Structure formats: structure tokens, C-alpha cells
Coordinates of C-alpha atoms in Angstrom, one line a residue:
M1452 CA 88.0 110.5 112.8
I1453 CA 90.5 112.4 110.7
S1454 CA 93.7 113.4 112.6
G1455 CA 96.1 114.4 109.8
H1456 CA 97.9 117.7 109.8
S1457 CA 95.9 120.6 108.3
S1458 CA 97.1 123.9 106.8
L1459 CA 96.0 126.8 104.7
A1460 CA 98.4 128.3 102.1
L1461 CA 98.3 131.7 100.4
L1462 CA 99.0 131.6 96.6
N1463 CA 100.4 134.3 94.3
K1464 CA 99.0 134.9 90.8
Q1465 CA 101.3 132.2 89.4
G1466 CA 99.9 129.6 91.9
S1467 CA 103.0 129.4 94.0
I1468 CA 102.7 129.3 97.8
I1469 CA 103.9 132.5 99.5
K1470 CA 102.7 131.9 103.1
T1471 CA 101.3 129.0 105.1
W1472 CA 99.2 128.9 108.3
P1473 CA 98.9 125.6 110.3
L1474 CA 95.3 124.8 111.3
T1475 CA 96.1 123.3 114.7
A1476 CA 95.6 123.8 118.4
K1477 CA 91.9 124.9 118.2
S1478 CA 88.8 124.3 116.2
S1479 CA 88.0 127.5 114.4
F1480 CA 90.2 129.9 112.4
R1481 CA 89.0 133.4 111.4
I1482 CA 90.0 134.9 108.1
G1483 CA 89.7 138.6 107.6
R1484 CA 91.4 142.0 107.3
G1485 CA 91.2 142.9 111.0
A1486 CA 94.1 142.2 113.4
E1487 CA 91.9 140.0 115.6
N1488 CA 91.8 137.3 112.9
D1489 CA 93.9 134.1 112.8
I1490 CA 94.6 134.5 109.1
I1491 CA 95.1 138.2 108.3
L1492 CA 94.7 139.3 104.7
A1493 CA 95.5 143.0 104.7
N1494 CA 93.7 144.2 101.6
N1495 CA 90.6 146.3 101.0
W1496 CA 88.6 143.5 99.2
T1497 CA 88.7 141.3 102.3
S1498 CA 86.1 142.2 105.0
R1499 CA 87.2 142.8 108.5
Q1500 CA 85.7 139.4 109.5
H1501 CA 85.4 137.6 106.2
A1502 CA 85.1 133.9 106.7
I1503 CA 85.9 131.1 109.2
L1504 CA 87.2 127.6 108.9
Q1505 CA 85.7 125.3 111.5
R1506 CA 86.9 121.9 112.4
E1507 CA 84.2 119.4 113.4
E1508 CA 84.4 116.7 116.0
N1509 CA 85.4 114.1 113.3
G1510 CA 88.4 116.3 112.3
L1511 CA 86.9 117.5 109.0
F1512 CA 86.7 121.2 108.2
N1513 CA 83.8 123.4 106.9
A1514 CA 84.3 126.9 105.4
I1515 CA 81.7 129.5 106.4
D1516 CA 81.3 133.0 104.9
L1517 CA 80.6 135.6 107.5
G1518 CA 78.4 137.8 105.5
S1519 CA 81.4 139.4 103.7
S1520 CA 81.0 142.2 101.2
N1521 CA 82.8 140.4 98.3
G1522 CA 82.0 136.8 99.1
T1523 CA 83.8 133.5 99.6
S1524 CA 84.1 130.8 96.9
I1525 CA 85.2 127.2 97.0
N1526 CA 86.8 126.1 93.6
G1527 CA 85.0 129.0 91.9
Q1528 CA 81.5 128.4 93.5
R1529 CA 80.4 131.1 95.9
I1530 CA 79.2 129.7 99.2
H1531 CA 76.3 130.8 101.3
T1532 CA 76.1 128.0 103.9
P1533 CA 78.7 125.9 105.8
T1534 CA 80.6 124.0 103.1
R1535 CA 82.8 120.9 103.5
L1536 CA 86.4 121.3 102.6
Y1537 CA 88.5 118.7 100.9
S1538 CA 92.3 118.5 100.7
G1539 CA 93.4 120.6 97.7
D1540 CA 90.3 122.8 97.6
Q1541 CA 90.9 126.4 96.6
I1542 CA 89.2 129.1 98.6
Q1543 CA 88.7 132.5 96.9
I1544 CA 88.4 135.5 99.2
G1545 CA 86.6 138.1 97.1
S1546 CA 87.9 137.7 93.5
R1547 CA 91.6 138.4 94.0
T1548 CA 93.0 136.2 96.9
T1549 CA 93.3 132.5 96.6
L1550 CA 94.0 130.1 99.5
T1551 CA 94.6 126.3 99.3
F1552 CA 93.3 124.0 102.0
M1553 CA 95.4 120.9 102.7
Q1554 CA 94.7 118.1 105.1
E1555 CA 96.6 114.8 105.4
G1556 CA 94.5 111.7 105.4
V1557 CA 91.6 113.3 103.5
P1558 CA 90.9 112.3 99.9
E1559 CA 90.7 115.1 97.4
H1560 CA 87.2 116.0 96.2
Q1561 CA 85.5 112.8 97.2
E1562 CA 82.5 112.2 99.4
I1563 CA 83.7 111.4 102.9
I1564 CA 81.5 109.4 105.2
T1565 CA 82.6 108.7 108.8
E1566 CA 80.8 107.3 111.8
D1567 CA 81.1 110.7 113.4
D1568 CA 79.2 112.6 110.7
E1569 CA 75.9 112.5 112.6
R1570 CA 77.5 114.3 115.5
T1571 CA 78.9 117.2 113.5
V1572 CA 77.3 120.6 114.1
A1573 CA 77.4 123.9 112.1
F1574 CA 77.6 126.6 114.7
L1575 CA 76.7 129.5 112.4
E1576 CA 73.7 130.4 110.3
K1577 CA 72.2 133.4 108.6
D1578 CA 69.2 135.2 110.0
Q1579 CA 67.4 138.6 109.9
V1580 CA 69.0 140.8 112.5
T1581 CA 68.2 144.3 113.8
I1582 CA 71.3 145.9 115.4
L1583 CA 71.4 148.9 117.8
I1584 CA 74.7 150.5 118.7
C1585 CA 74.9 153.3 121.3
D1586 CA 77.8 155.1 122.7
I1587 CA 78.4 158.0 125.1
R1588 CA 78.9 161.3 123.4
D1589 CA 82.3 163.2 124.0
F1590 CA 83.5 160.3 126.1
T1591 CA 87.2 161.2 125.7
S1592 CA 86.8 164.8 126.9
L1593 CA 84.5 163.6 129.7
S1594 CA 87.2 161.1 130.8
E1595 CA 89.8 163.9 130.9
E1596 CA 87.5 166.2 132.9
I1597 CA 86.5 163.8 135.7
G1598 CA 89.4 161.4 135.8
D1599 CA 89.9 157.7 135.5
K1600 CA 88.4 156.7 138.8
N1601 CA 85.2 158.6 138.3
I1602 CA 84.8 157.6 134.6
S1603 CA 85.1 154.0 135.6
Q1604 CA 82.3 154.4 138.1
V1605 CA 80.1 156.1 135.5
L1606 CA 80.7 153.3 133.0
K1607 CA 79.9 150.7 135.7
L1608 CA 76.5 152.4 136.4
W1609 CA 75.8 153.0 132.7
T1610 CA 76.4 149.3 131.7
A1611 CA 74.1 148.2 134.6
L1612 CA 71.2 150.4 133.4
I1613 CA 71.8 149.4 129.8
K1614 CA 71.3 145.7 130.6
T1615 CA 68.0 146.5 132.4
V1616 CA 66.7 148.6 129.5
I1617 CA 67.7 146.2 126.7
D1618 CA 66.1 143.3 128.6
R1619 CA 62.9 145.3 129.0
H1620 CA 62.8 145.8 125.2
Q1621 CA 63.4 142.1 124.5
G1622 CA 66.9 142.6 123.1
S1623 CA 70.2 140.8 123.7
I1624 CA 73.5 142.4 124.5
D1625 CA 76.0 141.2 121.9
K1626 CA 79.0 143.1 123.3
F1627 CA 80.3 146.1 125.2
I1628 CA 83.2 148.0 123.6
G1629 CA 84.5 150.7 126.0
D1630 CA 81.8 153.4 126.1
A1631 CA 79.7 151.6 123.4
V1632 CA 77.1 148.8 123.5
M1633 CA 75.8 146.6 120.6
A1634 CA 72.4 145.0 121.1
T1635 CA 70.5 142.7 118.7
W1636 CA 67.0 141.6 117.9
I1637 CA 67.0 138.4 115.8
G1638 CA 64.2 136.7 113.8
R1639 CA 62.7 137.0 110.3
G1640 CA 59.1 136.8 111.4
R1641 CA 59.4 139.7 113.8
L1642 CA 61.2 142.3 111.8
P1643 CA 58.9 145.4 112.1
E1644 CA 58.3 144.7 115.8
N1645 CA 62.1 144.2 116.4
I1646 CA 62.9 147.5 114.7
R1647 CA 60.2 149.3 116.9
Q1648 CA 61.6 147.6 120.0
A1649 CA 65.1 148.7 119.2
L1650 CA 64.1 152.3 118.5
S1651 CA 62.1 152.4 121.7
C1652 CA 65.1 151.0 123.5
A1653 CA 67.3 153.8 122.2
L1654 CA 64.8 156.4 123.4
E1655 CA 64.8 154.9 126.9
L1656 CA 68.6 154.6 127.0
S1657 CA 68.9 158.3 126.1
H1658 CA 66.5 159.2 128.9
E1659 CA 68.1 157.0 131.5
T1660 CA 71.6 158.2 130.5
L1661 CA 70.6 161.8 131.0
K1662 CA 69.2 160.9 134.4
L1663 CA 72.4 159.1 135.3
G1664 CA 74.5 162.1 134.4
K1665 CA 72.4 164.2 136.8
K1666 CA 72.6 161.6 139.5
V1667 CA 76.4 161.6 139.5
N1668 CA 76.5 165.4 139.3
L1669 CA 78.2 165.8 136.0
K1670 CA 78.7 169.4 134.8
K1671 CA 77.4 168.6 131.3
P1672 CA 74.4 166.4 130.2
L1673 CA 75.4 162.8 129.7
R1674 CA 74.2 162.0 126.2
I1675 CA 74.3 159.1 123.7
G1676 CA 74.4 158.7 120.0
A1677 CA 72.6 155.7 118.4
A1678 CA 72.6 153.8 115.1
L1679 CA 70.1 151.2 114.0
N1680 CA 70.4 148.9 111.0
T1681 CA 68.7 145.7 109.9
G1682 CA 69.5 143.0 107.4
E1683 CA 70.8 139.5 107.0
A1684 CA 73.8 138.5 109.1
V1685 CA 75.6 135.4 110.4
V1686 CA 74.6 134.5 113.9
G1687 CA 75.8 131.7 116.1
N1688 CA 78.7 130.5 118.4
I1689 CA 82.2 131.5 117.4
G1690 CA 85.5 131.1 119.2
V1691 CA 87.5 128.3 120.7
E1692 CA 86.5 125.5 123.0
G1693 CA 85.5 126.8 126.4
G1694 CA 85.2 130.3 125.1
R1695 CA 82.4 130.2 122.5
D1696 CA 80.1 133.2 122.4
Y1697 CA 76.8 133.6 120.7
T1698 CA 77.3 136.6 118.4
V1699 CA 76.4 138.4 115.2
I1700 CA 79.0 138.9 112.5
G1701 CA 79.2 140.2 108.9
D1702 CA 79.0 143.4 106.8
L1703 CA 75.7 144.5 108.6
V1704 CA 77.7 144.9 111.9
N1705 CA 80.5 146.8 110.2
V1706 CA 78.1 149.2 108.5
T1707 CA 76.1 149.8 111.7
F1708 CA 79.3 150.8 113.5
R1709 CA 80.1 153.2 110.7
L1710 CA 76.7 154.7 110.9
E1711 CA 77.0 155.2 114.6
E1712 CA 80.3 157.1 114.0
L1713 CA 78.2 159.4 111.7
T1714 CA 76.0 160.6 114.6
G1715 CA 78.9 162.7 115.9
R1716 CA 79.7 164.0 112.4
T1717 CA 76.1 165.0 111.6
G1718 CA 75.2 166.2 115.0
K1719 CA 72.1 163.9 115.0
D1720 CA 71.1 161.7 117.9
V1721 CA 70.1 158.7 115.8
I1722 CA 70.9 157.3 112.3
I1723 CA 68.7 154.6 110.9
G1724 CA 69.7 152.4 108.0
A1725 CA 67.4 152.5 104.9
A1726 CA 66.3 148.9 105.2
A1727 CA 65.0 149.5 108.8
A1728 CA 63.4 152.8 107.9
R1729 CA 61.5 151.2 105.0
E1730 CA 60.0 148.6 107.3
L1731 CA 58.5 151.4 109.4
K1732 CA 57.0 153.7 106.7
T1733 CA 56.4 156.4 109.2
L1734 CA 60.1 156.8 109.5
S1735 CA 61.2 156.9 105.8
G1736 CA 58.3 159.2 105.1
S1737 CA 59.0 161.7 107.9
L1738 CA 62.8 161.8 108.4
A1739 CA 65.5 163.3 106.4
G1740 CA 67.3 160.7 104.2
D1741 CA 70.7 161.0 102.7
S1742 CA 73.6 159.0 101.3
Y1743 CA 76.8 158.7 103.3
Q1744 CA 80.2 157.5 102.3
V1745 CA 81.4 155.1 105.0
K1746 CA 84.8 153.5 105.5
G1747 CA 85.1 150.1 103.9
R1748 CA 82.3 150.6 101.4
K1749 CA 82.7 151.6 97.8
E1750 CA 79.1 152.7 97.3
P1751 CA 77.4 155.3 99.6
V1752 CA 75.0 154.0 102.3
K1753 CA 71.5 155.4 102.4
A1754 CA 70.3 156.3 105.9
Y1755 CA 67.9 158.6 107.8
T1756 CA 68.7 160.9 110.7
A1757 CA 66.6 162.1 113.6
D1758 CA 66.9 163.5 117.1
F1759 CA 65.3 161.7 120.0
C1760 CA 62.4 164.2 120.2
Q1761 CA 61.5 163.5 116.6
L1762 CA 61.8 159.8 117.2
K1763 CA 59.5 159.9 120.2
R1764 CA 56.8 161.6 118.2
L1765 CA 57.0 159.1 115.4
L1766 CA 56.9 156.1 117.6

């Protein structure tokens, strides 16, 4: 068991330490651009959730890239799987930021074998994931129109029906964020079926959301926008002891959220990422495709748009 003090230091171009973070009090430390991270690197080459340092039961640390856009390297070697850290290792975030890992009691760059090694577990792995994100259209104006009490009741009813519909289409709810939901279908061998299930799920969610709006006597139709994307992402348990959640992280998630934002801008009900559309050739051959500039990406993202009536005919 390694019990020495651990820390992570940010280096400037000259190799001098300009900031240090202690790696204590919990077992995982997120690195990224977003404010929710433990180690915040506020630059545009760092992904919102870029990497994670995870302490095992034996006290040793692994570095794990979270599907970042610009990658994570250890001593100049890009990593794609959980990688053991040794004291003195340099972690490159993208190609411009260098961090140094330090841990007392751990030899530098030597093979470490402890009696606890067989009990260590990597909580994260890469898999093929289909993501569906839906949100209520014009939610802010609806909230102002019907008031806090009524909008809370609408959200309560909406989240209940969402759970039922997503379960029926064999998906899993990853998270609720206000008036939005993110659902996932995971597995390399089921990709075309997962995409079809997710699209069918979006159709049913649209139908049930309209019915809910009528049920609670809203003046305007209650509608949703939806984005679907598929690709490789990091899946697994993330968080601190007693609060780990099975979730999906990485650039795929970020891009899907950006695509969902485009539904309002384009006036379309559904936006489907190019990789998902290619898997179902009836989609890429029948829907309008275009390239969109999304926040956080240098290159435009190819996607296809549809309204729910079109989607129903194609499925």
C-alpha cells in the first residue's frame, strides 16, 4: 500500500512550477476546461472533461483520457487506456499544457508490484455509444408564462413519462439537466439496432410530450427538439466513494449537446450526426445533410436534419 503525499503541478514553458494541486481526500480527480473539474485548465485546447487521475485501492494512480479532442500523453506517449503513473511523470494535455505528477514513496519510472495489485480496478473503458439528447422547446418562455409552481409540475410529469419511454426502447437515462434528458444505448455489436431504437424513442417522446401538454391544458403545444449521435466514448463509474455514477463522457457527448442546440437554430425537430446517419443508409440517402460550426470544434460537424413526420416515414 502506497500512502505518500501525492500532487499534480502545472509547468510553464521553462519547466518551472506555477501551480500545484494536492491529490488528497478522494480517489478521482477530473482535469478539464469546465468549472466542475478538480483541476481546471481554462484554455481552448483542453476539452471540457479531458482526463481523470484515479487512485486505486493500493494507493497508486492511473491516468485516463476521457475521449478528449486533443488527447492526453504520458512522457510524450499518447494514452488510450488507463495508464499507471509514476512519480515524476509528465502529463501532456493536448500539445501545450504540461503537468507533473509527484507521489512520495513511489519510485520514478520503475515497475511497481504490490500485494494489492490484483485487487485494483479500472472503472472506465471505451465503447461504442449512441446518445440521444432531448429538451423542451421554448422552455424559458413557457416557465414565464405558467409560473414556477406549474412548470415544476410539468417537469415532474415529463421526467416520469421519459423514463417509461426510454425503458421501453431499451435505453438508459444518463442524466437529467433541467428541461433536457440524455439517454444512451451502449454496445459495439448492436450499433444499427441501437440507432434505430434511439430514433424510435425520440419519435415516441415527441408524441407523448404533445399529449402531456394537452393533458395539463397548456395554451401552446409542448414540443421537444432532439439530437442523436454515435461514436466511441468513455463509459464507466466516475466520482468519489459513495457517489459513483455509471456515465458516458468525452467529445461525443459534447458534440451531441451542441447538435441539440442547433435544433432551435435550424427550426428542425431532429439533428442526426453523420456517423449515425451512415449506419442507417435510408437516413443519409433521404435527409438533408450539411456542415455546422459548433462551439469547441475547429472543424465543422456534418449532420442531417429532419422533422418528426419525415423520421416516422423513414423508420
